[in-house]
Amino acid sequence: MYWNYVLIGYVVVFGGLGLYAVSLLRRGRNLAEQVEPDRRRFLD
């Protein structure tokens, strides 16, 4: 009966989490490029 709302809720929650994860990865990669090579802690 109310399965439409449940489905929409799942789409909103997991879609939002997916978009947040993508934006977080893009931001991290952008910031990592700005660090000088001699100041980096991890190997490429």
PDB file of N, CA and C in Angstrom, residues 4-31:
ATOM      1  N   ASN A   4       5.429   2.686  -2.237  1.00  0.00           N
ATOM      2  CA  ASN A   4       6.002   3.782  -3.038  1.00  0.00           C
ATOM      3  C   ASN A   4       6.847   4.702  -2.164  1.00  0.00           C
ATOM      4  N   TYR A   5       6.320   5.036  -0.979  1.00  0.00           N
ATOM      5  CA  TYR A   5       7.043   5.919  -0.071  1.00  0.00           C
ATOM      6  C   TYR A   5       8.307   5.252   0.465  1.00  0.00           C
ATOM      7  N   VAL A   6       8.239   3.974   0.712  1.00  0.00           N
ATOM      8  CA  VAL A   6       9.408   3.238   1.180  1.00  0.00           C
ATOM      9  C   VAL A   6      10.483   3.241   0.096  1.00  0.00           C
ATOM     10  N   LEU A   7      10.094   2.965  -1.136  1.00  0.00           N
ATOM     11  CA  LEU A   7      11.038   2.960  -2.247  1.00  0.00           C
ATOM     12  C   LEU A   7      11.647   4.341  -2.464  1.00  0.00           C
ATOM     13  N   ILE A   8      10.841   5.367  -2.415  1.00  0.00           N
ATOM     14  CA  ILE A   8      11.347   6.734  -2.567  1.00  0.00           C
ATOM     15  C   ILE A   8      12.309   7.074  -1.433  1.00  0.00           C
ATOM     16  N   GLY A   9      11.993   6.638  -0.233  1.00  0.00           N
ATOM     17  CA  GLY A   9      12.876   6.878   0.908  1.00  0.00           C
ATOM     18  C   GLY A   9      14.235   6.231   0.719  1.00  0.00           C
ATOM     19  N   TYR A  10      14.251   4.978   0.261  1.00  0.00           N
ATOM     20  CA  TYR A  10      15.521   4.299   0.007  1.00  0.00           C
ATOM     21  C   TYR A  10      16.316   5.001  -1.086  1.00  0.00           C
ATOM     22  N   VAL A  11      15.647   5.412  -2.142  1.00  0.00           N
ATOM     23  CA  VAL A  11      16.331   6.096  -3.240  1.00  0.00           C
ATOM     24  C   VAL A  11      16.936   7.411  -2.752  1.00  0.00           C
ATOM     25  N   VAL A  12      16.196   8.151  -1.955  1.00  0.00           N
ATOM     26  CA  VAL A  12      16.690   9.433  -1.447  1.00  0.00           C
ATOM     27  C   VAL A  12      17.887   9.217  -0.526  1.00  0.00           C
ATOM     28  N   VAL A  13      17.777   8.261   0.390  1.00  0.00           N
ATOM     29  CA  VAL A  13      18.857   8.033   1.355  1.00  0.00           C
ATOM     30  C   VAL A  13      20.114   7.531   0.665  1.00  0.00           C
ATOM     31  N   PHE A  14      20.004   6.466  -0.119  1.00  0.00           N
ATOM     32  CA  PHE A  14      21.192   5.903  -0.742  1.00  0.00           C
ATOM     33  C   PHE A  14      21.720   6.786  -1.864  1.00  0.00           C
ATOM     34  N   GLY A  15      20.844   7.482  -2.553  1.00  0.00           N
ATOM     35  CA  GLY A  15      21.304   8.445  -3.558  1.00  0.00           C
ATOM     36  C   GLY A  15      22.056   9.594  -2.918  1.00  0.00           C
ATOM     37  N   GLY A  16      21.557  10.088  -1.795  1.00  0.00           N
ATOM     38  CA  GLY A  16      22.251  11.155  -1.071  1.00  0.00           C
ATOM     39  C   GLY A  16      23.598  10.708  -0.551  1.00  0.00           C
ATOM     40  N   LEU A  17      23.654   9.494  -0.009  1.00  0.00           N
ATOM     41  CA  LEU A  17      24.930   8.959   0.469  1.00  0.00           C
ATOM     42  C   LEU A  17      25.917   8.784  -0.676  1.00  0.00           C
ATOM     43  N   GLY A  18      25.434   8.318  -1.819  1.00  0.00           N
ATOM     44  CA  GLY A  18      26.301   8.151  -2.980  1.00  0.00           C
ATOM     45  C   GLY A  18      26.850   9.482  -3.469  1.00  0.00           C
ATOM     46  N   LEU A  19      25.993  10.490  -3.535  1.00  0.00           N
ATOM     47  CA  LEU A  19      26.457  11.810  -3.960  1.00  0.00           C
ATOM     48  C   LEU A  19      27.446  12.402  -2.973  1.00  0.00           C
ATOM     49  N   TYR A  20      27.213  12.193  -1.688  1.00  0.00           N
ATOM     50  CA  TYR A  20      28.144  12.676  -0.665  1.00  0.00           C
ATOM     51  C   TYR A  20      29.499  11.985  -0.797  1.00  0.00           C
ATOM     52  N   ALA A  21      29.484  10.681  -1.028  1.00  0.00           N
ATOM     53  CA  ALA A  21      30.739   9.938  -1.175  1.00  0.00           C
ATOM     54  C   ALA A  21      31.518  10.419  -2.396  1.00  0.00           C
ATOM     55  N   VAL A  22      30.832  10.641  -3.501  1.00  0.00           N
ATOM     56  CA  VAL A  22      31.502  11.123  -4.718  1.00  0.00           C
ATOM     57  C   VAL A  22      32.089  12.508  -4.493  1.00  0.00           C
ATOM     58  N   SER A  23      31.330  13.400  -3.845  1.00  0.00           N
ATOM     59  CA  SER A  23      31.843  14.744  -3.600  1.00  0.00           C
ATOM     60  C   SER A  23      33.023  14.719  -2.638  1.00  0.00           C
ATOM     61  N   LEU A  24      32.987  13.819  -1.655  1.00  0.00           N
ATOM     62  CA  LEU A  24      34.086  13.700  -0.700  1.00  0.00           C
ATOM     63  C   LEU A  24      35.360  13.202  -1.389  1.00  0.00           C
ATOM     64  N   LEU A  25      35.228  12.221  -2.273  1.00  0.00           N
ATOM     65  CA  LEU A  25      36.386  11.722  -3.010  1.00  0.00           C
ATOM     66  C   LEU A  25      36.966  12.778  -3.942  1.00  0.00           C
ATOM     67  N   ARG A  26      36.105  13.505  -4.622  1.00  0.00           N
ATOM     68  CA  ARG A  26      36.588  14.551  -5.527  1.00  0.00           C
ATOM     69  C   ARG A  26      37.298  15.650  -4.760  1.00  0.00           C
ATOM     70  N   ARG A  27      36.750  16.023  -3.607  1.00  0.00           N
ATOM     71  CA  ARG A  27      37.379  17.060  -2.785  1.00  0.00           C
ATOM     72  C   ARG A  27      38.735  16.580  -2.269  1.00  0.00           C
ATOM     73  N   GLY A  28      38.815  15.343  -1.837  1.00  0.00           N
ATOM     74  CA  GLY A  28      40.071  14.800  -1.338  1.00  0.00           C
ATOM     75  C   GLY A  28      41.135  14.741  -2.413  1.00  0.00           C
ATOM     76  N   ARG A  29      40.768  14.337  -3.602  1.00  0.00           N
ATOM     77  CA  ARG A  29      41.734  14.281  -4.702  1.00  0.00           C
ATOM     78  C   ARG A  29      42.209  15.670  -5.088  1.00  0.00           C
ATOM     79  N   ASN A  30      41.290  16.618  -5.064  1.00  0.00           N
ATOM     80  CA  ASN A  30      41.658  17.991  -5.394  1.00  0.00           C
ATOM     81  C   ASN A  30      42.625  18.547  -4.353  1.00  0.00           C
ATOM     82  N   LEU A  31      42.357  18.300  -3.079  1.00  0.00           N
ATOM     83  CA  LEU A  31      43.247  18.778  -2.030  1.00  0.00           C
ATOM     84  C   LEU A  31      44.589  18.058  -2.069  1.00  0.00           C
TER      85      LEU A  31
END
